[in-house]
């Protein structure tokens, strides 16, 4: 009896300890409420009461190459899996960003502006609504005549059209006969367990937060236009002439890079069926978005690569680019490497989709199964950019994070994977140089207040470089520091646990913290608090050296890894690496005992990619 009581007390103690350390981190009240309601769990997993809503989208989209108008007929079967009765229906249409009256983070050119969305028909549960999408900003609200009860479905029918902006960025006109069509359909905004309806207006800096939906859609395009899109092409024989359909099918099963259509073949009209219009049909399930590009003159390359060696599963790798797009000549080959590397190294999760297409545009932007990248004239830099966009496959397309509020949950990881694959592609010295130059230098050399805002700050409330550094460089450094702290094996185990917990769901930062804590078996809240909830920066200095004891002061506060490079009196050298664990007991001062009894002549502290704000005080020499 006594033994059983002790066991029960021990279990209770461990449970309380586990649940108490998660509460050490600051939580907004709405986040606390989600944990209290059991939709999220302190062990890092979705709670027993977790839910998320789902849509089944069926769309017929037409692109008029002459008028540059995109129009669509859309049916959404929306499933309310929450316990709330939905009385309003926020509809998100990101491309209303082009309207003059919509909020933006900066100035735009006249060619960026357009009239935005026109709704020609709208029905919800067979009730007719008169809505003018031109009055909406990026999110419009419809007060429903019939509320949607918990655990029920509602059917929404929308007919719409909008003009492609002349100035292309994330979407729009690439040239007179090439278009990238993204965020092109009205969608039900996200209704979640911690924030209810997502009504956050979109700006040209923020990115996205979408439900995981099923899509069946068609793109009606003029003859001689090839359509490249998210999802599987269901009808290649209906839209392509036999020789080109055969080439495409062959590409699905080979490592060889095939030229599906070259410049002359596109010019001659030999590629597509010579109907006035061709209807290209696509399907993608359990995915957060779909988009497509089309052109009547882009070159088309394709191949495939095994992304899951256990299942022998291949993914199609394609590229569409202008004849002058020299950066894209090796795009398929580079993406074969990237998909294989990401699948088997970092994050070490098989590429989850059936396709990846690189489309030459202007955005350097990721989409599910696609990236819209610009011609840079530098194949090495272009490869790194493409790697970054493809890395986004995992965050936010495998993990449905809220980019609008917590951009560091995806940009930080893509930046980290970009760095790690860069080491494999170009060597550590080159990868370190690129990372410091483009991800850290601007941040660490900017002493403005905004540069030291906590990473946890909502992305919608931090501007300009403050947004970029919180989302990319600082967040990435935190992930690389954690990797150094845990070691590769435990870090990968914890990362995989987080990804398995939240694949296809909507994690928030606290789910990440809790998942890593649970999977690693360590209370890392001191580390997460240090990196995410403070105004710290990177600045260490050698405070003193006495009797082979080195004292390092953490002036900036971030728990970084670093090397202590020692030169002894006899000119022999030694490097002692310190993981971020050196700061756990005292985040302001670290004392390092040098085992050697030789006299120390010089000490230099080197953080590597963790660039120091004041490197002048990182050295000490005997007087």
C-alpha positions as CSV (number, residue, x, y, z in Angstrom):
1,X,0.0,0.0,0.0
2,X,2.8,2.4,1.0
3,X,4.7,1.6,-2.2
4,X,1.6,2.2,-4.4
5,X,1.0,5.5,-2.6
6,X,4.6,6.6,-3.2
7,X,4.2,5.7,-6.9
8,X,1.0,7.7,-7.2
9,X,2.6,10.7,-5.4
10,X,5.5,10.5,-7.8
11,X,3.2,10.4,-10.8
12,X,1.3,13.4,-9.5
13,X,4.5,15.3,-8.9
14,X,5.8,14.6,-12.4
15,X,2.4,15.7,-13.8
16,X,2.4,18.9,-11.9
17,X,6.0,19.6,-12.8
18,X,5.3,19.0,-16.4
19,X,2.3,21.3,-16.4
20,X,3.9,23.9,-14.2
21,X,7.0,24.5,-16.3
22,X,4.9,25.2,-19.4
23,X,3.1,27.9,-17.4
24,X,6.4,29.7,-16.7
25,X,6.3,31.2,-20.2
26,X,4.1,34.2,-20.7
27,X,0.8,33.3,-22.3
28,X,-1.8,35.8,-23.6
29,X,-5.2,35.2,-22.0
30,X,-6.8,33.7,-25.1
31,X,-4.0,31.2,-25.4
32,X,-4.4,30.2,-21.7
33,X,-8.0,29.7,-22.4
34,X,-7.3,27.3,-25.2
35,X,-5.2,25.1,-22.8
36,X,-7.8,25.3,-20.1
37,X,-10.5,24.2,-22.5
38,X,-8.4,21.2,-23.6
39,X,-8.1,22.1,-27.2
40,X,-4.3,22.2,-26.7
41,X,-2.3,20.2,-24.2
42,X,0.8,21.0,-22.1
43,X,2.5,17.9,-23.4
44,X,2.8,19.7,-26.8
45,X,0.1,17.6,-28.5
46,X,-3.4,18.7,-29.7
47,X,-5.7,18.5,-26.7
48,X,-8.5,16.0,-26.3
49,X,-10.9,18.7,-27.4
50,X,-8.9,19.9,-30.4
51,X,-10.8,20.7,-33.6
52,X,-10.4,22.6,-36.8
53,X,-12.7,23.5,-39.6
54,X,-12.5,22.2,-43.1
55,X,-13.6,23.2,-46.6
56,X,-14.2,21.2,-49.8
57,X,-13.6,23.6,-52.7
58,X,-14.8,22.9,-56.2
59,X,-13.8,25.7,-58.7
60,X,-14.0,26.4,-62.4
61,X,-11.6,29.3,-63.1
62,X,-11.1,31.1,-66.4
63,X,-8.2,33.3,-67.4
64,X,-8.8,35.7,-70.3
65,X,-5.3,36.5,-71.7
66,X,-6.6,39.5,-73.6
67,X,-8.6,41.3,-70.9
68,X,-6.4,40.0,-68.1
69,X,-9.5,39.1,-66.1
70,X,-9.7,36.0,-63.9
71,X,-13.2,34.7,-63.3
72,X,-14.5,31.8,-61.3
73,X,-17.5,29.7,-60.3
74,X,-16.9,28.3,-56.9
75,X,-18.7,25.9,-54.5
76,X,-17.5,25.5,-50.9
77,X,-18.8,22.8,-48.6
78,X,-17.7,24.3,-45.3
79,X,-17.6,22.0,-42.2
80,X,-18.0,23.6,-38.8
81,X,-16.3,21.2,-36.4
82,X,-16.4,23.6,-33.5
83,X,-18.9,23.8,-30.6
84,X,-19.8,27.4,-31.7
85,X,-22.8,28.5,-33.7
86,X,-21.5,30.6,-36.6
87,X,-23.6,33.6,-37.3
88,X,-21.1,35.5,-39.5
89,X,-19.0,34.3,-42.4
90,X,-15.8,36.3,-42.9
91,X,-14.6,35.8,-46.5
92,X,-11.0,36.5,-47.3
93,X,-9.8,37.7,-50.7
94,X,-6.2,38.7,-50.5
95,X,-6.0,40.2,-53.9
96,X,-8.2,43.1,-52.8
97,X,-4.9,44.3,-51.5
98,X,-4.7,45.9,-55.0
99,X,-7.6,48.2,-54.2
100,X,-6.5,51.8,-53.5
101,X,-8.4,51.8,-50.2
102,X,-6.8,48.6,-48.8
103,X,-4.2,48.8,-46.1
104,X,-0.6,48.3,-47.1
105,X,2.8,48.5,-45.4
106,X,4.2,51.0,-47.9
107,X,3.8,52.9,-51.1
108,X,2.9,51.2,-54.4
109,X,3.1,52.0,-58.1
110,X,-0.1,52.8,-60.1
111,X,0.4,49.5,-62.0
112,X,-0.1,47.7,-58.7
113,X,-3.6,49.1,-58.2
114,X,-6.9,47.6,-59.5
115,X,-10.6,47.5,-58.7
116,X,-10.4,44.2,-56.9
117,X,-13.1,41.6,-56.5
118,X,-16.5,41.7,-58.1
119,X,-19.0,39.2,-56.9
120,X,-21.7,38.4,-59.5
121,X,-23.6,35.8,-57.5
122,X,-23.5,34.6,-53.8
123,X,-25.7,31.9,-52.1
124,X,-25.2,30.4,-48.7
125,X,-27.4,27.4,-47.8
126,X,-29.5,28.3,-50.9
127,X,-30.2,31.8,-49.5
128,X,-29.3,34.6,-52.0
129,X,-27.1,37.4,-50.8
130,X,-26.4,40.7,-52.5
131,X,-22.8,41.4,-51.7
132,X,-20.4,43.8,-53.5
133,X,-16.9,42.6,-53.1
134,X,-15.6,45.9,-54.3
135,X,-16.7,47.3,-50.9
136,X,-14.6,44.7,-49.0
137,X,-11.0,45.1,-48.0
138,X,-9.0,41.9,-47.8
139,X,-11.6,40.4,-45.5
140,X,-15.3,40.9,-46.0
141,X,-18.0,39.9,-43.5
142,X,-21.4,38.3,-44.3
143,X,-24.1,38.1,-41.6
144,X,-25.8,34.8,-42.4
145,X,-29.5,34.5,-42.6
146,X,-29.2,31.0,-41.2
147,X,-26.5,30.4,-38.6
148,X,-24.3,27.3,-39.0
149,X,-24.8,25.1,-35.9
150,X,-21.9,23.2,-34.3
151,X,-20.8,20.0,-36.1
152,X,-22.7,20.8,-39.3
153,X,-22.0,21.7,-42.9
154,X,-23.0,24.6,-45.1
155,X,-22.7,25.0,-48.9
156,X,-21.5,28.4,-50.3
157,X,-21.8,29.2,-54.0
158,X,-19.8,32.2,-55.3
159,X,-19.3,33.6,-58.8
160,X,-16.6,36.2,-59.0
161,X,-14.0,38.0,-61.2
162,X,-11.1,40.3,-60.7
163,X,-8.3,41.8,-62.8
164,X,-4.7,40.7,-62.7
165,X,-2.5,43.6,-61.6
166,X,-0.2,44.8,-64.3
167,X,2.7,45.0,-61.8
168,X,3.5,41.4,-60.7
169,X,4.7,40.4,-57.3
170,X,3.3,37.5,-55.4
171,X,0.8,37.3,-58.3
172,X,-0.1,39.2,-61.4
173,X,1.1,39.7,-64.9
174,X,4.7,38.5,-65.5
175,X,4.6,39.6,-69.1
176,X,1.9,40.2,-71.7
177,X,1.2,36.5,-72.1
178,X,2.5,35.0,-68.8
179,X,0.6,35.2,-65.5
180,X,0.9,33.9,-62.0
181,X,-2.5,33.5,-60.5
182,X,-2.4,33.1,-56.7
183,X,-4.9,34.0,-53.9
184,X,-7.3,34.0,-56.8
185,X,-10.5,32.8,-55.1
186,X,-12.6,34.0,-52.2
187,X,-12.1,31.6,-49.3
188,X,-13.7,31.2,-45.8
189,X,-11.3,32.7,-43.3
190,X,-10.0,30.6,-40.5
191,X,-12.1,30.0,-37.4
192,X,-9.9,28.5,-34.7
193,X,-9.9,27.5,-31.1
194,X,-7.8,30.4,-29.7
195,X,-8.8,33.4,-31.7
196,X,-12.2,32.5,-33.3
197,X,-12.6,34.2,-36.7
198,X,-9.4,35.4,-38.2
199,X,-10.3,39.0,-39.3
200,X,-6.8,40.4,-39.5
201,X,-6.5,42.6,-42.6
202,X,-3.9,41.6,-45.1
203,X,-1.0,43.8,-46.1
204,X,1.6,43.4,-48.7
205,X,4.2,42.3,-46.1
206,X,2.2,39.7,-44.1
207,X,1.8,36.2,-45.3
208,X,-0.9,33.7,-44.7
209,X,-3.1,31.6,-42.4
210,X,-5.4,29.0,-44.1
211,X,-7.3,25.9,-43.2
212,X,-6.4,22.6,-44.7
213,X,-8.9,22.0,-47.4
214,X,-9.7,19.7,-50.4
215,X,-9.5,21.2,-53.8
216,X,-10.9,20.0,-57.1
217,X,-10.5,22.8,-59.7
218,X,-10.1,23.5,-63.4
219,X,-8.4,26.3,-65.2
220,X,-9.8,27.3,-68.6
221,X,-7.0,28.9,-70.7
222,X,-6.6,29.8,-74.4
223,X,-4.9,27.4,-76.8
224,X,-1.1,27.3,-76.7
225,X,-1.1,28.2,-73.0
226,X,0.3,25.7,-70.6
227,X,-1.0,25.7,-67.1
228,X,1.3,24.8,-64.2
229,X,-0.5,24.4,-60.9
230,X,-0.8,23.0,-57.4
231,X,-2.0,19.5,-57.4
232,X,-2.1,16.6,-59.8
233,X,-3.0,17.2,-63.4
234,X,-5.9,14.9,-64.0
235,X,-6.3,15.2,-67.8
236,X,-3.0,15.6,-69.6
237,X,-4.4,13.7,-72.7
238,X,-7.2,16.2,-73.0
239,X,-5.1,19.4,-73.0
240,X,-1.7,18.2,-74.5
241,X,-0.9,16.7,-77.8
242,X,0.1,13.1,-77.6
243,X,3.9,13.5,-77.8
244,X,3.9,16.1,-75.0
245,X,1.6,14.2,-72.8
246,X,3.9,11.2,-73.2
247,X,6.9,13.2,-72.2
248,X,5.2,14.5,-69.1
249,X,4.1,11.0,-68.1
250,X,7.6,9.7,-68.6
251,X,9.0,12.5,-66.4
252,X,7.0,11.1,-63.5
253,X,9.1,7.9,-63.4
254,X,12.6,9.0,-64.2
255,X,15.6,10.9,-62.7
256,X,16.4,12.2,-66.2
257,X,15.6,15.9,-66.8
258,X,13.3,16.0,-69.8
259,X,12.5,19.0,-71.9
260,X,8.8,18.7,-72.1
261,X,8.5,21.7,-74.5
262,X,11.2,23.9,-75.9
263,X,11.1,27.4,-77.3
264,X,10.3,26.4,-80.9
265,X,7.7,23.8,-79.9
266,X,5.8,26.5,-77.9
267,X,6.1,29.0,-80.7
268,X,4.8,26.6,-83.3
269,X,1.6,25.7,-81.3
270,X,2.5,22.1,-81.2
271,X,2.2,21.6,-77.5
272,X,-1.5,22.0,-76.5
273,X,-4.6,20.8,-78.2
274,X,-5.7,23.4,-80.7
275,X,-9.1,24.1,-79.2
276,X,-9.9,27.8,-78.7
277,X,-9.9,27.0,-75.0
278,X,-8.5,24.1,-73.1
279,X,-9.7,23.1,-69.6
280,X,-6.9,21.9,-67.3
281,X,-8.1,19.9,-64.3
282,X,-6.3,19.6,-61.0
283,X,-6.8,18.0,-57.6
284,X,-5.1,18.5,-54.3
285,X,-6.4,17.3,-50.9
286,X,-5.6,18.3,-47.3
287,X,-3.7,21.3,-48.4
288,X,-3.7,24.9,-47.3
289,X,-4.0,26.7,-50.7
290,X,-3.8,26.2,-54.5
291,X,-2.4,28.5,-57.2
292,X,-1.2,28.3,-60.8
293,X,0.8,30.0,-63.5
294,X,0.3,30.0,-67.3
295,X,2.2,31.1,-70.3
296,X,2.2,30.6,-74.1
297,X,6.0,30.8,-74.5
298,X,7.7,29.5,-71.3
299,X,10.0,26.6,-71.6
300,X,8.9,23.5,-69.7
301,X,11.3,21.0,-68.0
302,X,10.4,18.1,-65.8
303,X,11.7,15.1,-64.0
304,X,11.1,13.4,-60.7
305,X,12.9,12.2,-57.6
306,X,12.3,9.5,-54.9
307,X,11.4,11.4,-51.8
308,X,10.3,8.5,-49.6
309,X,12.8,5.6,-50.0
310,X,10.7,3.2,-47.8
311,X,7.7,3.6,-49.9
312,X,9.7,4.2,-53.2
313,X,7.4,7.3,-53.7
314,X,8.4,9.8,-56.3
315,X,7.5,13.5,-56.6
316,X,7.3,15.3,-59.9
317,X,9.8,18.2,-60.3
318,X,9.0,20.8,-62.9
319,X,10.2,24.2,-64.1
320,X,8.6,26.9,-66.3
321,X,10.7,29.8,-67.4
322,X,11.5,32.3,-70.1
323,X,14.2,31.5,-72.7
324,X,16.2,34.3,-71.0
325,X,15.8,32.8,-67.6
326,X,19.3,31.4,-67.2
327,X,18.9,30.8,-63.5
328,X,16.2,28.3,-64.3
329,X,18.2,26.1,-66.7
330,X,19.2,23.9,-63.7
331,X,16.1,24.5,-61.7
332,X,14.8,20.9,-62.0
333,X,18.2,19.4,-61.2
334,X,18.5,21.7,-58.1
335,X,15.0,20.9,-56.9
336,X,15.6,17.1,-57.3
337,X,18.6,17.6,-54.9
338,X,16.6,19.8,-52.6
339,X,13.6,17.5,-52.3
340,X,15.9,14.5,-51.7
341,X,18.0,16.4,-49.1
342,X,15.1,17.9,-47.2
343,X,13.4,14.5,-47.1
344,X,16.5,12.6,-45.8
345,X,18.5,15.2,-43.8
346,X,16.8,18.3,-42.3
347,X,14.0,18.2,-41.4
348,X,14.3,14.6,-42.4
349,X,10.6,14.2,-43.2
350,X,9.7,12.8,-46.7
351,X,8.5,15.6,-49.0
352,X,4.7,15.3,-48.5
353,X,3.3,16.3,-51.9
354,X,3.3,14.9,-55.4
355,X,4.9,17.8,-57.2
356,X,7.1,20.9,-57.0
357,X,7.1,23.4,-59.8
358,X,9.5,26.4,-60.0
359,X,7.9,29.2,-62.0
360,X,9.8,32.3,-63.2
361,X,8.2,35.4,-61.9
362,X,9.1,38.2,-59.5
363,X,8.2,37.3,-56.0
364,X,10.7,34.9,-54.5
365,X,7.7,33.4,-52.8
366,X,6.5,30.0,-51.7
367,X,3.1,28.3,-52.4
368,X,2.0,24.7,-51.9
369,X,3.8,22.6,-54.6
370,X,5.1,25.8,-56.3
371,X,7.5,28.7,-56.0
372,X,7.4,32.0,-57.9
373,X,11.1,33.0,-58.2
374,X,12.8,35.8,-60.0
375,X,15.7,35.8,-62.5
376,X,18.7,37.1,-60.6
377,X,21.6,36.4,-63.0
378,X,23.4,34.5,-60.3
379,X,22.8,30.7,-60.3
380,X,24.3,30.1,-56.9
381,X,22.1,32.8,-55.2
382,X,19.1,31.6,-57.2
383,X,19.6,28.1,-55.9
384,X,19.7,29.3,-52.3
385,X,16.5,31.4,-52.8
386,X,14.8,28.4,-54.4
387,X,16.0,26.2,-51.5
388,X,14.4,28.6,-49.1
389,X,11.0,28.6,-50.9
390,X,11.0,24.8,-51.2
391,X,11.9,24.5,-47.5
392,X,8.6,26.3,-46.8
393,X,6.9,23.0,-47.8
394,X,7.2,22.0,-44.2
395,X,6.4,25.3,-42.5
396,X,3.7,26.5,-43.2
397,X,2.3,23.9,-45.7
398,X,3.0,20.7,-43.7
399,X,2.4,22.6,-40.4
400,X,-0.4,25.0,-40.7
401,X,1.0,27.8,-38.7
402,X,-0.4,31.3,-38.5
403,X,2.1,33.3,-40.5
404,X,0.1,36.5,-40.2
405,X,0.7,36.6,-36.4
406,X,3.7,34.4,-35.9
407,X,5.9,34.5,-39.1
408,X,8.9,33.3,-37.2
409,X,7.3,29.9,-37.0
410,X,7.8,29.4,-40.7
411,X,10.4,31.9,-42.0
412,X,12.8,31.0,-39.2
413,X,12.7,27.4,-40.1
414,X,13.0,28.0,-43.8
415,X,16.0,30.2,-43.1
416,X,17.5,27.4,-41.0
417,X,17.0,24.7,-43.6
418,X,18.3,27.1,-46.3
419,X,21.5,27.4,-44.2
420,X,21.8,23.7,-43.6
421,X,21.3,22.6,-47.2
422,X,23.7,25.4,-48.2
423,X,26.4,23.7,-46.2
424,X,25.8,20.5,-48.2
425,X,25.7,22.3,-51.5
426,X,28.5,24.9,-51.2
427,X,30.5,24.0,-48.0
428,X,30.3,25.5,-44.5
429,X,32.5,28.5,-45.2
430,X,30.3,29.7,-48.1
431,X,27.1,28.9,-46.2
432,X,28.3,30.8,-43.1
433,X,29.3,33.8,-45.2
434,X,25.9,33.9,-47.0
435,X,24.0,33.5,-43.7
436,X,25.9,36.2,-41.9
437,X,25.7,38.6,-44.8
438,X,21.9,38.1,-45.6
439,X,20.4,36.9,-42.3
440,X,22.4,38.4,-39.4
441,X,24.5,41.4,-40.4
442,X,21.7,43.9,-40.9
443,X,20.1,42.8,-37.6
444,X,23.1,42.9,-35.3
445,X,24.5,46.1,-36.7
446,X,21.1,48.0,-36.2
447,X,20.9,49.4,-32.7
448,X,17.4,50.7,-33.0
449,X,14.8,49.7,-30.4
450,X,12.7,47.7,-32.8
451,X,15.6,45.3,-33.6
452,X,15.4,44.1,-30.0
453,X,11.7,43.5,-29.8
454,X,10.9,40.0,-28.5
455,X,10.6,37.4,-31.2
456,X,7.2,36.5,-29.8
457,X,5.8,39.9,-30.8
458,X,3.0,39.5,-33.2
459,X,4.3,39.9,-36.7
460,X,1.4,42.2,-37.6
461,X,2.7,44.7,-35.0
462,X,6.4,44.9,-35.9
463,X,7.4,46.9,-39.0
464,X,10.1,46.9,-41.6
465,X,13.4,45.5,-40.6
466,X,12.0,44.6,-37.1
467,X,9.6,42.3,-38.8
468,X,12.2,40.8,-41.1
469,X,14.8,40.1,-38.4
470,X,12.3,38.7,-35.9
471,X,10.9,36.4,-38.6
472,X,14.0,35.3,-40.3
473,X,17.4,35.9,-38.7
474,X,16.7,36.0,-35.0
475,X,14.2,33.1,-35.1
476,X,16.6,31.0,-37.2
477,X,19.4,31.6,-34.8
478,X,17.2,30.4,-31.9
479,X,16.6,27.1,-33.8
480,X,20.3,26.7,-34.6
481,X,21.2,27.4,-31.0
482,X,18.7,24.8,-29.9
483,X,20.2,22.3,-32.3
484,X,23.6,23.0,-30.7
485,X,22.2,22.7,-27.2
486,X,20.5,19.4,-27.7
487,X,22.8,17.8,-30.3
488,X,21.6,16.6,-33.7
489,X,20.0,13.3,-32.6
490,X,17.9,14.7,-29.8
491,X,17.1,17.9,-31.7
492,X,15.8,15.8,-34.6
493,X,13.8,13.6,-32.3
494,X,12.2,16.6,-30.7
495,X,11.6,18.4,-34.1
496,X,9.9,15.3,-35.5
497,X,7.7,15.0,-32.4
498,X,6.6,18.6,-32.9
499,X,5.9,18.0,-36.6
500,X,4.1,14.7,-36.0
501,X,1.9,16.4,-33.3
502,X,0.9,19.2,-35.6
503,X,1.1,18.0,-39.2
504,X,-2.1,19.2,-40.9
505,X,-3.1,21.2,-37.9
506,X,-2.6,24.8,-36.5
507,X,0.2,25.0,-34.0
508,X,1.0,28.2,-32.1
509,X,4.4,29.0,-30.5
510,X,3.5,27.4,-27.1
511,X,2.7,24.1,-28.9
512,X,6.3,24.3,-30.3
513,X,7.8,25.0,-26.9
514,X,5.8,22.3,-25.2
515,X,6.4,19.7,-27.9
516,X,10.2,20.3,-27.7
517,X,10.1,20.1,-23.9
518,X,8.2,16.8,-23.8
519,X,10.1,15.1,-26.6
520,X,13.5,16.1,-25.4
521,X,12.7,15.2,-21.8
522,X,14.1,18.6,-20.7
523,X,12.7,21.7,-19.2
524,X,13.9,24.2,-21.8
525,X,11.6,27.1,-20.7
526,X,14.7,29.0,-19.6
527,X,16.0,28.8,-23.2
528,X,12.6,29.7,-24.8
529,X,12.1,32.6,-22.4
530,X,15.6,33.8,-23.2
531,X,15.2,33.7,-27.0
532,X,11.5,34.5,-27.5
533,X,10.2,36.7,-24.7
534,X,13.1,39.1,-24.0
535,X,14.7,42.2,-25.5
536,X,18.1,40.3,-25.7
537,X,20.6,40.6,-28.5
538,X,24.0,39.0,-29.2
539,X,26.9,40.5,-27.4
540,X,29.4,38.6,-25.3
541,X,32.8,39.8,-23.9
542,X,35.8,38.3,-22.2
543,X,35.5,39.7,-18.7
544,X,38.6,38.1,-17.1
545,X,41.2,35.4,-17.3
546,X,42.7,34.1,-14.1
547,X,44.4,30.9,-13.2
548,X,43.2,29.2,-16.3
549,X,39.6,30.2,-15.6
550,X,37.9,32.3,-18.2
551,X,34.9,34.5,-17.4
552,X,32.6,35.4,-20.3
553,X,30.0,38.2,-19.7
554,X,26.7,38.0,-21.7
555,X,26.1,41.7,-22.2
556,X,23.4,41.2,-24.9
557,X,21.7,38.3,-23.1
558,X,20.9,35.7,-25.8
559,X,21.9,32.2,-24.9
560,X,24.3,31.5,-27.8
561,X,26.8,28.8,-28.5
562,X,30.4,30.0,-28.9
563,X,34.0,28.8,-29.2
564,X,36.7,29.8,-26.8
565,X,39.9,29.9,-28.9
566,X,43.0,29.6,-26.7
567,X,46.6,30.4,-27.6
568,X,49.1,29.2,-24.9
569,X,52.4,30.7,-24.1
570,X,54.2,28.0,-26.1
571,X,52.0,29.0,-29.1
572,X,50.0,25.8,-29.1
573,X,46.2,26.3,-29.5
574,X,43.0,24.8,-28.3
575,X,39.3,25.4,-29.0
576,X,36.7,24.7,-26.4
577,X,33.1,24.7,-27.6
578,X,30.4,25.9,-25.4
579,X,26.7,25.1,-26.1
580,X,24.0,27.4,-24.9
581,X,23.7,25.2,-21.8
582,X,26.6,27.3,-20.4
583,X,24.0,30.1,-19.8
584,X,21.3,28.0,-18.0
585,X,22.5,28.6,-14.5
586,X,23.5,32.2,-15.0
587,X,22.4,34.0,-18.2
588,X,24.8,36.9,-17.5
589,X,28.1,35.3,-16.7
590,X,29.7,32.0,-17.7
591,X,32.8,30.6,-16.1
592,X,34.9,28.2,-18.1
593,X,37.7,26.1,-16.5
594,X,40.5,25.3,-18.9
595,X,41.8,21.8,-18.1
596,X,45.3,22.5,-19.5
597,X,47.8,23.8,-16.9
598,X,49.8,25.7,-19.6
599,X,50.0,29.4,-19.3
600,X,47.4,31.2,-21.4
601,X,48.6,33.9,-23.8
602,X,45.5,34.9,-25.6
603,X,41.7,34.2,-25.5
604,X,39.3,34.9,-28.3
605,X,35.5,34.2,-28.2
606,X,34.0,33.4,-31.6
607,X,30.2,32.9,-32.0
608,X,30.5,32.1,-35.7
609,X,27.2,32.9,-37.4
610,X,26.1,34.3,-34.0
611,X,27.6,37.7,-35.0
612,X,28.5,39.9,-32.1
613,X,27.3,43.5,-31.7
614,X,30.7,44.6,-30.3
615,X,33.4,42.2,-31.4
616,X,36.2,44.4,-30.1
617,X,35.7,43.1,-26.6
618,X,35.8,39.4,-27.6
619,X,39.5,39.0,-27.1
620,X,42.0,39.1,-24.2
621,X,45.8,39.0,-24.3
622,X,48.3,38.7,-21.5
623,X,49.9,42.0,-20.6
